[in-house]
CSV table of C-alpha atoms and ligand atoms in Angstrom, one decimal:
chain,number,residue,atom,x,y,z
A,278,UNK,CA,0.0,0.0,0.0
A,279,UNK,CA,1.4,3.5,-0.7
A,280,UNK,CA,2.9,5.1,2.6
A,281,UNK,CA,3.6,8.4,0.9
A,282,UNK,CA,1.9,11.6,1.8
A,283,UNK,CA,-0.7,11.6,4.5
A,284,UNK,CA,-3.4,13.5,2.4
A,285,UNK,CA,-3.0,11.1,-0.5
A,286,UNK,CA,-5.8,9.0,0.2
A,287,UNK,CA,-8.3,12.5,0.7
A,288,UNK,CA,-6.6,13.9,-2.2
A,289,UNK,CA,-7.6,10.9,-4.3
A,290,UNK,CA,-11.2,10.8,-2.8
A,291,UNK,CA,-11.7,14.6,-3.8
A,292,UNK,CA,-10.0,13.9,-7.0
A,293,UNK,CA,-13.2,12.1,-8.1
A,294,UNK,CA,-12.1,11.6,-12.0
A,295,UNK,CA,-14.9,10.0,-12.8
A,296,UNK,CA,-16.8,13.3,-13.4
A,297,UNK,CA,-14.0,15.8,-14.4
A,298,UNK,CA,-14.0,14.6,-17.4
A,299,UNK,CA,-16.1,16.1,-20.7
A,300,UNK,CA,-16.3,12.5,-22.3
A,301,UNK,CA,-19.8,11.7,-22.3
A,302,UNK,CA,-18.4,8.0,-23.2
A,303,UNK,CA,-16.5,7.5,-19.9
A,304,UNK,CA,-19.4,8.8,-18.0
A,305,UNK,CA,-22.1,7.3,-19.1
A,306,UNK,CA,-20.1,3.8,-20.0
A,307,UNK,CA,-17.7,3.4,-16.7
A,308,UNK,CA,-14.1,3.5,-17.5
A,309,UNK,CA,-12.2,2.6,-20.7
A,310,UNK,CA,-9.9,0.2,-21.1
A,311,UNK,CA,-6.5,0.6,-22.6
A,312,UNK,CA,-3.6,-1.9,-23.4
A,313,UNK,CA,0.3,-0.7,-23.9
A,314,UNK,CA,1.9,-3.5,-25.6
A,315,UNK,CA,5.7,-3.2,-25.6
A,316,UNK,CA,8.1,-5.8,-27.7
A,317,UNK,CA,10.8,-7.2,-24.8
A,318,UNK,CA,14.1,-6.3,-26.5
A,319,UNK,CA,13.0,-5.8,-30.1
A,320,UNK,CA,15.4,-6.2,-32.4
A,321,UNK,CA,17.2,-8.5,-30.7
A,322,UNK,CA,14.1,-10.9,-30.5
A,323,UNK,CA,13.4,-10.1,-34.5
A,324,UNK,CA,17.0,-11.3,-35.3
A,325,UNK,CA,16.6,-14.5,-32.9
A,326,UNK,CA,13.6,-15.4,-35.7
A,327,UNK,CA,16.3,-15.8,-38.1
A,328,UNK,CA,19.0,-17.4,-36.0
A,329,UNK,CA,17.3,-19.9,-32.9
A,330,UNK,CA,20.9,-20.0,-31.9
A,331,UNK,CA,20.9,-16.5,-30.6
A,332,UNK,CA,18.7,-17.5,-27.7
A,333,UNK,CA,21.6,-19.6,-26.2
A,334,UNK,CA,24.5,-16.7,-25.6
A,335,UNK,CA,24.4,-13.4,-24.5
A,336,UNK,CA,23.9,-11.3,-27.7
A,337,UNK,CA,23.3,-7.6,-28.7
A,338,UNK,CA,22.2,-5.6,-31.9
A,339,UNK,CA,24.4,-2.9,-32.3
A,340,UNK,CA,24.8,-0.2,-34.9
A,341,UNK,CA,28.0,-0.4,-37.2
A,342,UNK,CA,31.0,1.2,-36.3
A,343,UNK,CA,30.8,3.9,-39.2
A,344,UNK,CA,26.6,4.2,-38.7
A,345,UNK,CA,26.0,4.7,-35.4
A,346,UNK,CA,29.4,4.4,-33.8
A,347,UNK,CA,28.9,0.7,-32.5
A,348,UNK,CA,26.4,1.5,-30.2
A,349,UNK,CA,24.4,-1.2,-28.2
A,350,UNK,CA,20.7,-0.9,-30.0
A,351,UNK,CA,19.1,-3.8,-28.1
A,352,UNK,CA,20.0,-7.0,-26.0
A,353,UNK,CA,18.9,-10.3,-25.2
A,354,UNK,CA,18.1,-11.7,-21.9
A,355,UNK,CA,21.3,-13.3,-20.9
A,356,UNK,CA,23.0,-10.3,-22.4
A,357,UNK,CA,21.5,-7.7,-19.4
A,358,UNK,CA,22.4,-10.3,-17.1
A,359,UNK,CA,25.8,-8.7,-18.1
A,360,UNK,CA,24.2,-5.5,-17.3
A,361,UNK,CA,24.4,-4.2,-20.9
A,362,UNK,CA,23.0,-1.4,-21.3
A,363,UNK,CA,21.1,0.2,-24.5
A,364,UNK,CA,23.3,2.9,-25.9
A,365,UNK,CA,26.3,2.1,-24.2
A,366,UNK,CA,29.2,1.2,-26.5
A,367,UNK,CA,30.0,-2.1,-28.0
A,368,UNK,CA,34.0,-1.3,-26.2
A,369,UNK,CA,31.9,-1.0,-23.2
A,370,UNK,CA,29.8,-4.2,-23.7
A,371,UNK,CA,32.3,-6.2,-24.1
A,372,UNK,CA,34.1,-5.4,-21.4
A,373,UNK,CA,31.4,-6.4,-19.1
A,374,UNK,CA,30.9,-9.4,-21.6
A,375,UNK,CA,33.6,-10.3,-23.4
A,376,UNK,CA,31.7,-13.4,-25.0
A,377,UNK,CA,29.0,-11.0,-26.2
A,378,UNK,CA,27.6,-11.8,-29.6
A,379,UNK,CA,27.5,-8.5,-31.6
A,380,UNK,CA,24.9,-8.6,-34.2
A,381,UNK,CA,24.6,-5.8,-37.2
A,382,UNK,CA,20.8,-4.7,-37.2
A,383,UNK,CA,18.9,-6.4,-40.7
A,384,UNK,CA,17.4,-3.6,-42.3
A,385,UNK,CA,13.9,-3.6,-43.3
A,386,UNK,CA,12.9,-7.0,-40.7
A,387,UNK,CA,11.8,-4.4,-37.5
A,388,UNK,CA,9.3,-2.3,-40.0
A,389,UNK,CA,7.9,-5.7,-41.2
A,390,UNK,CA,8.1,-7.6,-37.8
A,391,UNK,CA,6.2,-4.2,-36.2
A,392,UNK,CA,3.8,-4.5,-39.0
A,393,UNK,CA,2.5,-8.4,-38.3
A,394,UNK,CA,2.2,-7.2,-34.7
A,395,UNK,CA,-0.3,-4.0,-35.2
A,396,UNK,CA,-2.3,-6.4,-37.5
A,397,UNK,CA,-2.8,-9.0,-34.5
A,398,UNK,CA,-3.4,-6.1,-32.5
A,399,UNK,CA,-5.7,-4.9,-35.5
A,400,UNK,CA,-8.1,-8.2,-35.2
A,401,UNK,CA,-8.8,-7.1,-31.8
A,402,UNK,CA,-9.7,-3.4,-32.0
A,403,UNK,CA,-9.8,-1.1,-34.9
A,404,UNK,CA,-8.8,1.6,-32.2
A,405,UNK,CA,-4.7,1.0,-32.4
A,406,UNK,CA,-2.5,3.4,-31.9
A,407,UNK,CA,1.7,2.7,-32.7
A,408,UNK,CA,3.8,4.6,-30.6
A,409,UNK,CA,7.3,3.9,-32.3
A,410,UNK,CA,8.1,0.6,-34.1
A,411,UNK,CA,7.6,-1.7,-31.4
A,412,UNK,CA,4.7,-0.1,-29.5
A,413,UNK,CA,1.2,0.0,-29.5
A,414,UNK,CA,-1.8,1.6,-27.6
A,415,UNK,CA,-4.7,-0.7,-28.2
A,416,UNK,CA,-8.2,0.9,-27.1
A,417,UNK,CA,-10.6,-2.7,-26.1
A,418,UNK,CA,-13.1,-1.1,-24.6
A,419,UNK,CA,-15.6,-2.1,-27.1
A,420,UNK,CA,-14.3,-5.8,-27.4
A,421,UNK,CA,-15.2,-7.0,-24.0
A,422,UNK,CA,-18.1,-9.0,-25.5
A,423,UNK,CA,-16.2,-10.4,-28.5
A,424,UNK,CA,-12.9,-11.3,-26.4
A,425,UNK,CA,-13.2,-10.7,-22.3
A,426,UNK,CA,-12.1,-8.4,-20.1
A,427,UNK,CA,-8.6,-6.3,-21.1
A,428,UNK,CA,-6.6,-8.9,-19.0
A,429,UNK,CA,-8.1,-11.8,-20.9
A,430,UNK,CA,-7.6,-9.9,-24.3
A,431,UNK,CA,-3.7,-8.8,-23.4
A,432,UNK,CA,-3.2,-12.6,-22.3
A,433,UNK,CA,-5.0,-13.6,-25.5
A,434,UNK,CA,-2.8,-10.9,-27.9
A,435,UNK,CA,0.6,-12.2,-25.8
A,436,UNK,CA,-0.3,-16.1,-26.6
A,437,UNK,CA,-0.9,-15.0,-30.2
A,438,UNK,CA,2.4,-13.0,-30.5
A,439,UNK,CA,4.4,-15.7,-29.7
A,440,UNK,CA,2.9,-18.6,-31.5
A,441,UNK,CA,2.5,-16.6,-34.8
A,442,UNK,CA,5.6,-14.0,-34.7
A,443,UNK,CA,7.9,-16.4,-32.3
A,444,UNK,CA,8.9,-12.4,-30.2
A,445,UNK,CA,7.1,-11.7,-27.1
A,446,UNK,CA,6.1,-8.8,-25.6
A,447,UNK,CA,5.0,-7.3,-21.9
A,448,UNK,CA,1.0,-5.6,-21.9
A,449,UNK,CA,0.2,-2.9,-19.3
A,450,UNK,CA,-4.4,-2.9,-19.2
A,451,UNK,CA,-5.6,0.0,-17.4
A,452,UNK,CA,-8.2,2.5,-18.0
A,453,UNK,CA,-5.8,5.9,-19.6
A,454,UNK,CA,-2.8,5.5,-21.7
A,455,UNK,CA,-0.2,6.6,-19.7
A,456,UNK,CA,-1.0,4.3,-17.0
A,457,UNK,CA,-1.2,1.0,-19.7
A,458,UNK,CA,2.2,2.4,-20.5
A,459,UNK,CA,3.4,2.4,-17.1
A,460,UNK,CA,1.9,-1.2,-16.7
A,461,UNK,CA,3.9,-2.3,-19.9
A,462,UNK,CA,7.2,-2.2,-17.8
A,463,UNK,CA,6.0,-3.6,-14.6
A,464,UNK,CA,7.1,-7.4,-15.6
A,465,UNK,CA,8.8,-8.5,-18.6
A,466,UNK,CA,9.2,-10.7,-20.5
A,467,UNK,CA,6.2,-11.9,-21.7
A,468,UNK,CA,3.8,-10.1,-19.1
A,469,UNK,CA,0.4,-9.0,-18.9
A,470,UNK,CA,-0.4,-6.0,-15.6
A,471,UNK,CA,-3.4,-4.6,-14.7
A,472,UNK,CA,-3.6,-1.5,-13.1
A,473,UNK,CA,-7.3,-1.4,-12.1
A,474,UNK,CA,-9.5,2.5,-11.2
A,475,UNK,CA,-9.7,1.2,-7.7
A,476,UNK,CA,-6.5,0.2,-7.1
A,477,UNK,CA,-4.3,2.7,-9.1
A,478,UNK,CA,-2.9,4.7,-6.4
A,479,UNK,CA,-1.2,1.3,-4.6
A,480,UNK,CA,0.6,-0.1,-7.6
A,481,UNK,CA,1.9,3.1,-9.0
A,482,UNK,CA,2.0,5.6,-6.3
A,483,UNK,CA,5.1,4.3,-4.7
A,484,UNK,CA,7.0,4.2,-7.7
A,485,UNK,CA,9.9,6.7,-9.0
A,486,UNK,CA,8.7,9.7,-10.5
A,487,UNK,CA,10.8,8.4,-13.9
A,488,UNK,CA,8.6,5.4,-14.1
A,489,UNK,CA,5.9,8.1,-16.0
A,490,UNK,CA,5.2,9.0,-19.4
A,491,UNK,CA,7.6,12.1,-20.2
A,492,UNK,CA,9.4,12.3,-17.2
A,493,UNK,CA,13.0,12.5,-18.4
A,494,UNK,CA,16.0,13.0,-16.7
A,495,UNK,CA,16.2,16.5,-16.5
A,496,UNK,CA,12.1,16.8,-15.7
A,497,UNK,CA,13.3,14.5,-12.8
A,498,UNK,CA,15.6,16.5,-11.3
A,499,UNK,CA,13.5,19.2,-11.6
A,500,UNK,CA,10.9,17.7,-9.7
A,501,UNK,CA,13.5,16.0,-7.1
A,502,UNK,CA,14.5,20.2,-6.1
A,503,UNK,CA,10.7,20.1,-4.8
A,504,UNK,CA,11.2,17.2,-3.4
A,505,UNK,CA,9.4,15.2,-5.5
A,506,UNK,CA,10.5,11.7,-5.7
A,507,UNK,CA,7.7,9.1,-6.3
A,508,UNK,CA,4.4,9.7,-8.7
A,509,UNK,CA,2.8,9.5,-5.1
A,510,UNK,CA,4.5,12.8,-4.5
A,511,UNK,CA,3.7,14.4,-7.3
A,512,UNK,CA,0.1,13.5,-7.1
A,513,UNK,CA,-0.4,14.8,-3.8
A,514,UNK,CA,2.1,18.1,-4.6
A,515,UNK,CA,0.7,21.3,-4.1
A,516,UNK,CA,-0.7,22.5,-7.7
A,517,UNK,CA,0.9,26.0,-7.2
A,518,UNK,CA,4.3,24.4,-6.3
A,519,UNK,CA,4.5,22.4,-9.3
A,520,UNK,CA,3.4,25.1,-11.6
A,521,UNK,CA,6.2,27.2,-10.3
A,522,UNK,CA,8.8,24.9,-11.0
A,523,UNK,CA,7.5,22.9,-14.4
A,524,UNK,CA,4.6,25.5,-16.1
A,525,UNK,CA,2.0,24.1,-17.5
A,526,UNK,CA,4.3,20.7,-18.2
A,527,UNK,CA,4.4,20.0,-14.4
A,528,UNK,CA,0.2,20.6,-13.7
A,529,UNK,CA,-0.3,18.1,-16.8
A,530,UNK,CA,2.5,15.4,-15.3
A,531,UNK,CA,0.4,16.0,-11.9
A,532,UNK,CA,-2.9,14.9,-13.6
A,533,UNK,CA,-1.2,11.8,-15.2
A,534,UNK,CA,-0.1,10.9,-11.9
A,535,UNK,CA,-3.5,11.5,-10.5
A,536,UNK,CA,-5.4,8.9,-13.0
A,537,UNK,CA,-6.3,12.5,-15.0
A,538,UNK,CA,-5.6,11.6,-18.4
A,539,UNK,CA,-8.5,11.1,-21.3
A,540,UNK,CA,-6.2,11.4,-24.0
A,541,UNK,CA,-7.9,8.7,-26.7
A,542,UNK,CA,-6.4,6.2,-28.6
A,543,UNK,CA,-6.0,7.8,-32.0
A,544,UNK,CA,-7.0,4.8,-34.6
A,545,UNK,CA,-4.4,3.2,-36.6
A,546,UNK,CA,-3.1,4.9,-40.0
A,547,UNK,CA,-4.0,7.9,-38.7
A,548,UNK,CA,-2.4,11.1,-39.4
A,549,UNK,CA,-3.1,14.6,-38.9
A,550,UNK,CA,-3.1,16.7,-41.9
A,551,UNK,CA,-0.1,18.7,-42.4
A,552,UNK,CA,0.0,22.4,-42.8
A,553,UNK,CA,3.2,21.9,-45.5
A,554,UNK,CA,5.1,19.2,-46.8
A,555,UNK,CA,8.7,19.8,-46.7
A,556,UNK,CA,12.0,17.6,-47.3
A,557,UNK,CA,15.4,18.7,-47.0
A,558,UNK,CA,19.1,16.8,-46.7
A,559,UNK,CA,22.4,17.5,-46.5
A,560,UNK,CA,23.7,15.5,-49.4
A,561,UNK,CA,26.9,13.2,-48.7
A,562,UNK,CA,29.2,16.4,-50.9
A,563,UNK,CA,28.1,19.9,-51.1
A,564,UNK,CA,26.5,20.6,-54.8
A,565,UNK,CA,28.5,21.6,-57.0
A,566,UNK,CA,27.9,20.8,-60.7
A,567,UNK,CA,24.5,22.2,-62.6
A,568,UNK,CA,23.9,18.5,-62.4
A,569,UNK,CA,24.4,18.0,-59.1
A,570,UNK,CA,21.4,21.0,-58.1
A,571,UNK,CA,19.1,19.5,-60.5
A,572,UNK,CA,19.4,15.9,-59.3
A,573,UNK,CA,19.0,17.0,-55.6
A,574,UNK,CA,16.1,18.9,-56.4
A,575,UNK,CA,14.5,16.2,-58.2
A,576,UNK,CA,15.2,13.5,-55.8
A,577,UNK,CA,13.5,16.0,-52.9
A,578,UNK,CA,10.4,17.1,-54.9
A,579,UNK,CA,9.6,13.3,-55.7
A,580,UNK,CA,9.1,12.6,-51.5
A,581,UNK,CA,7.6,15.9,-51.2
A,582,UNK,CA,4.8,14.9,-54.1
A,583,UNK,CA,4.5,11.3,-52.8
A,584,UNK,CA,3.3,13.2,-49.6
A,585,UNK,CA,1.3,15.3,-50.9
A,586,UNK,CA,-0.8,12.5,-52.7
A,587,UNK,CA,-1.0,10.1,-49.8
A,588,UNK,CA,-2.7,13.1,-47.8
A,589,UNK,CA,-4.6,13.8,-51.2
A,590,UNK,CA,-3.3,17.5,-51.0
A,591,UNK,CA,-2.3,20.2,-53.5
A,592,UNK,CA,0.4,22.7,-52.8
A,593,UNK,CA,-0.4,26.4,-54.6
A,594,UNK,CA,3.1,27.5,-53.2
A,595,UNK,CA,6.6,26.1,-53.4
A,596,UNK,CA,9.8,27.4,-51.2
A,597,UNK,CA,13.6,26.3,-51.2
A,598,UNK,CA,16.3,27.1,-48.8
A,599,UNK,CA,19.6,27.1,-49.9
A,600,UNK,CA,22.5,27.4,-47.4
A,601,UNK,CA,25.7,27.7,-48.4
A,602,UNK,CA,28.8,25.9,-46.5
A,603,UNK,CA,29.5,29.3,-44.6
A,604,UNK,CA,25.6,28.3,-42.9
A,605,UNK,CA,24.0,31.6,-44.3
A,606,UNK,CA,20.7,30.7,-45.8
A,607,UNK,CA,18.6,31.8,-48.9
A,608,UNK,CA,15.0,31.0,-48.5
A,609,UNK,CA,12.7,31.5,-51.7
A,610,UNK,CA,9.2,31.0,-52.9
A,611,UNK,CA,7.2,30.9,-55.9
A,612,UNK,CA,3.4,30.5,-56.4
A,613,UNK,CA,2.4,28.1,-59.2
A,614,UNK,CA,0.2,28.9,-61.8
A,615,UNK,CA,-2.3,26.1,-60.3
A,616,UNK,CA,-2.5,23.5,-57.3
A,617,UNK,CA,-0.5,20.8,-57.9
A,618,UNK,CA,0.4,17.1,-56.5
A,619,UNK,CA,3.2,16.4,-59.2
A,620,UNK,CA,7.1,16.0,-59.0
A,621,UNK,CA,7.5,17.7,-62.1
A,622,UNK,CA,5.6,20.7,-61.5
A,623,UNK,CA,7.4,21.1,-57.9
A,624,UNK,CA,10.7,20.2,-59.0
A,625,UNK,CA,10.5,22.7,-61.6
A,626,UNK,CA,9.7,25.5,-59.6
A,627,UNK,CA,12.2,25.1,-56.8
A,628,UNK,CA,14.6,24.5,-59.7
A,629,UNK,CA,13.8,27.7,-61.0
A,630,UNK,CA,14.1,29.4,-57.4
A,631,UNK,CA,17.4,27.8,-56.7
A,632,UNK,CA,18.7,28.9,-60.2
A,633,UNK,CA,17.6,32.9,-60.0
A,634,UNK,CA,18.5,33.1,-56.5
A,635,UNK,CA,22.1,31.0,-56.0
A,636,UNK,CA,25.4,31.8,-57.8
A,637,UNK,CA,26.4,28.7,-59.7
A,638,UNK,CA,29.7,28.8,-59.0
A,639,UNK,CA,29.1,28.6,-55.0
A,640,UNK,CA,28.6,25.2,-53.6
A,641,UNK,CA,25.7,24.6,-51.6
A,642,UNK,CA,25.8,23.0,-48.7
A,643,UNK,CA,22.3,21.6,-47.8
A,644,UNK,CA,18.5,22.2,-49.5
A,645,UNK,CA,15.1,21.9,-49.1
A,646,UNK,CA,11.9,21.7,-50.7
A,647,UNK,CA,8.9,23.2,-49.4
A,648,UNK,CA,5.6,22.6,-50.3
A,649,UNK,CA,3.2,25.3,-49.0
A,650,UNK,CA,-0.3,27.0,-48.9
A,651,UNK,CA,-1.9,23.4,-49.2
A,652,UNK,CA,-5.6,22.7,-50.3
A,653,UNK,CA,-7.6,19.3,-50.6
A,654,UNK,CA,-6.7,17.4,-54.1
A,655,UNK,CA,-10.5,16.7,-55.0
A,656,UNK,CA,-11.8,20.3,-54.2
A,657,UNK,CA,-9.3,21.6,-57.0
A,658,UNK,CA,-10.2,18.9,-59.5
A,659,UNK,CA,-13.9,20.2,-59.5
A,660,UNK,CA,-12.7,24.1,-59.8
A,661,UNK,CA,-10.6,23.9,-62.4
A,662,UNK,CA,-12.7,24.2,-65.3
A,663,UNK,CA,-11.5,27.1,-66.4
A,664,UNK,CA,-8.1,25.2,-67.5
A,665,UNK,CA,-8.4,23.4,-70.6
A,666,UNK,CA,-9.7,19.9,-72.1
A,667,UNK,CA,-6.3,19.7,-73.1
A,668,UNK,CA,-4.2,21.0,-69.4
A,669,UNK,CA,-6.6,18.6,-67.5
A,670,UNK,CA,-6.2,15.4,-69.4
A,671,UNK,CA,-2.5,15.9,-69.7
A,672,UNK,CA,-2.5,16.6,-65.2
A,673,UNK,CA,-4.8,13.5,-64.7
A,674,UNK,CA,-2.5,11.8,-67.2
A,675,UNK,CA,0.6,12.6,-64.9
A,676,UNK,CA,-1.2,12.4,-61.8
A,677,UNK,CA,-1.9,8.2,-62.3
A,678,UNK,CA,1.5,7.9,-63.5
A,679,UNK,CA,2.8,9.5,-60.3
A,680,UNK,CA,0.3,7.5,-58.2
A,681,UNK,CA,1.3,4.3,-60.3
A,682,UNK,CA,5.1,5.2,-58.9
A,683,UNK,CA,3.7,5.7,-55.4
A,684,UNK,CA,1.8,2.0,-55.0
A,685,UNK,CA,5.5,0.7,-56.7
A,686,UNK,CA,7.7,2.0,-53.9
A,687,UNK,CA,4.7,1.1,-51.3
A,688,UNK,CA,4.6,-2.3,-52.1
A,689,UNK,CA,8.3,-3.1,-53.1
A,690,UNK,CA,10.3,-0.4,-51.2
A,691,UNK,CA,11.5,3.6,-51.5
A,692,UNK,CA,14.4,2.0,-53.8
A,693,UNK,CA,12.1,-0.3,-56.2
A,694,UNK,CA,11.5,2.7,-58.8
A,695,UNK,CA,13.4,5.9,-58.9
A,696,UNK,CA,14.6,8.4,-61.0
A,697,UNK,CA,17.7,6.8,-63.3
A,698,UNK,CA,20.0,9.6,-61.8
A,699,UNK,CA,20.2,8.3,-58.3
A,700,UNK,CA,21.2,4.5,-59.3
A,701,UNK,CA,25.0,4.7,-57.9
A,702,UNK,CA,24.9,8.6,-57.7
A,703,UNK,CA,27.7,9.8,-55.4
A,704,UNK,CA,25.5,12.4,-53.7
A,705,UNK,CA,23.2,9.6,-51.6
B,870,MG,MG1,10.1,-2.5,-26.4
């Protein structure tokens, strides 16, 4: 039971959740219930898939020494018995374990492993939220009747994981998201806790303050100068104290702590709509050659249009920044003559920008393509009589071509179908 605070248990009785909140659903339907499902050390369980042996020795995934300096990405289970520590360095690693198996990551298995997962998850509840690749908040609050109660369903999901996928992952059920989150790291492996309305303030009261949704280290110490150590603490800290030292940040961490947080489970494949579309990249040289600025430009517009289409937006503007290798910055826009969703039409533009607004005999160190002033795809279809026969056909012409491109590299991969430029260009 928690020991903390003596006006906790008051504090939690005036709290009375249950009716400060403006969801009619909670209210009128009892609490929700959320699951956090986590993947126990990820990428090293996806690479155990491909090599059973793996299981048997202490192993770690770890960047390449010219990627990511040989940093520790994940471990197995006999590997942080060693203590190994995600992040540390493979030097350091293998100094605490000098029989440690280092593994390069395999490219492209983690995106398809994360994918099987969200579709299990997906069978359950169309309400699925990914958070990360090998993360997901699952609302089951309308599946009770289908599959059980949210422990039944996380033991269910678990059993499935395992059997179908051969990974296993650790399930937090309670009735917000940051609490199922919490619950996600309370046993692992292959765990399922519940963190029930009634009994909330017992399990996660007395734990560290770090223990909750985005407290970091620095938040942390920020709270320990107030004296804040537990989540205990900081639910029963004085609201004025805590909005003194953390703003608004600190009153929104106390809710959390307080069983406060309605936040929904945003449904899978969701995404907001962007305001603009932008891609930028410091190429592997600076720019040099005519070629070299028309190539880059290309190869940017192409993701910006892909975007654009898979929101089904337009863009009427289009801006570039150019910086040079001194780091000043020329930024530049143009408005097209219509809305438009192709490469073509963007890469000509911010071609054009880049061309009347940069010397070509200065480098250029890094640039970007901006795709502004956006408007809904189908609304400009319908208004654009006033082009020609001719201009339409030819745009809707381009526009399946484009979109033909876009299923390519969705089904087979960014690098299935390109322009014939970047095959062995020096620049990516
Ligand atoms: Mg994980």
């Amino acid at each position: 039971m928690y020991m903390g605070p003596s006006d906790g248990g008051q504090l939690m009785k005036n709290s009375n959740f249950k009716s400060s909140t403006n969801n009619e659903y909670i209210e009128n339907q009892g609490f929700r219930t959320i699951l956090h499902c986590d993947a126990n050390s990820f990428f090293a369980s996806c690479e155990t898939t491909l090599h059973p042996e793996y299981a048997s020795v202490p192993m770690a995934v770890c960047g390449s020494a010219e990627d990511r300096h040989g940093i520790v990405l994940a471990k197995n289970e006999l590997a942080k018995k060693y203590n190994i520590r995600t992040a540390e360095t493979v030097w350091e690693a293998k100094k605490k374990c000098p029989d440690l198996l280092v593994v390069s990551p395999t490219y492209g298995l983690y995106g398809e492993m994360s994918k099987k997962m969200n579709r299990i998850f997906y069978d359950y509840t169309d309400l699925v939220e990914p958070f990360g690749i090998d993360e997901s908040w699952l609302d089951v609050t309308g599946s009770s009747k289908l599959f059980g109660n949210g422990h039944n369903i996380a033991d269910s999901i678990r059993k499935r994981i395992e059997n179908e996928l051969g990974i296993t992952i650790s399930v937090g059920v309670s009735f917000n998201k940051v609490f199922a989150k919490l619950g996600s790291d309370l046993k692992k492996p292959n765990a399922t806790s519940v963190i029930p309305p009634e009994r909330f303030a017992s399990i996660v009261w007395p734990l560290p303050v770090t223990e909750l949704l985005f407290v970091g280290n620095s938040t942390a110490k920020a709270l320990g100068r107030i004296g804040i150590r537990t989540i205990g603490d900081l639910a029963c800290c004085d609201r004025n104290a805590i909005k003194n030292a953390l703003g608004k940040n600190g009153i929104m961490l106390r809710e959390f702590a307080l069983g406060h947080d309605y936040a929904e489970v945003t449904p899978f494949g969701y995404e907001p709509e962007p305001k603009s579309v932008s891609n930028g990249m410091t190429f592997r040289y600076n720019l040099v050659t005519p070629e070299d600025v028309s190539f880059a430009i290309t190869y940017l517009s192409m993701s910006v249009a892909e975007r654009l289409r898979k929101h089904g937006l337009c863009c009427k503007n289009v801006a570039v920044a150019i910086r040079s290798p001194d780091q000043s910055t020329i930024n530049r826009s143009a408005m097209l003559s219509h809305p438009t969703c192709l490469w073509k039409e963007i890469s000509d533009t911010a071609l054009s920008l880049v061309r009347a607004n940069h010397q070509p005999d200065k480098e250029i160190y890094s640039v970007s393509v901006h795709a502004e002033k956006l408007t809904r795809e189908n609304e400009i279809l319908y208004q654009q009589n006033f082009f020609s026969e001719e201009w339409e056909e030819k745009y809707r012409k381009l526009h399946s071509l484009e979109s033909a491109v876009d299923s390519i590299r969705d089904k087979f991969g960014k690098n299935a179908i390109g322009i014939a430029s970047s095959i062995n260009n020096r620049l990516i």
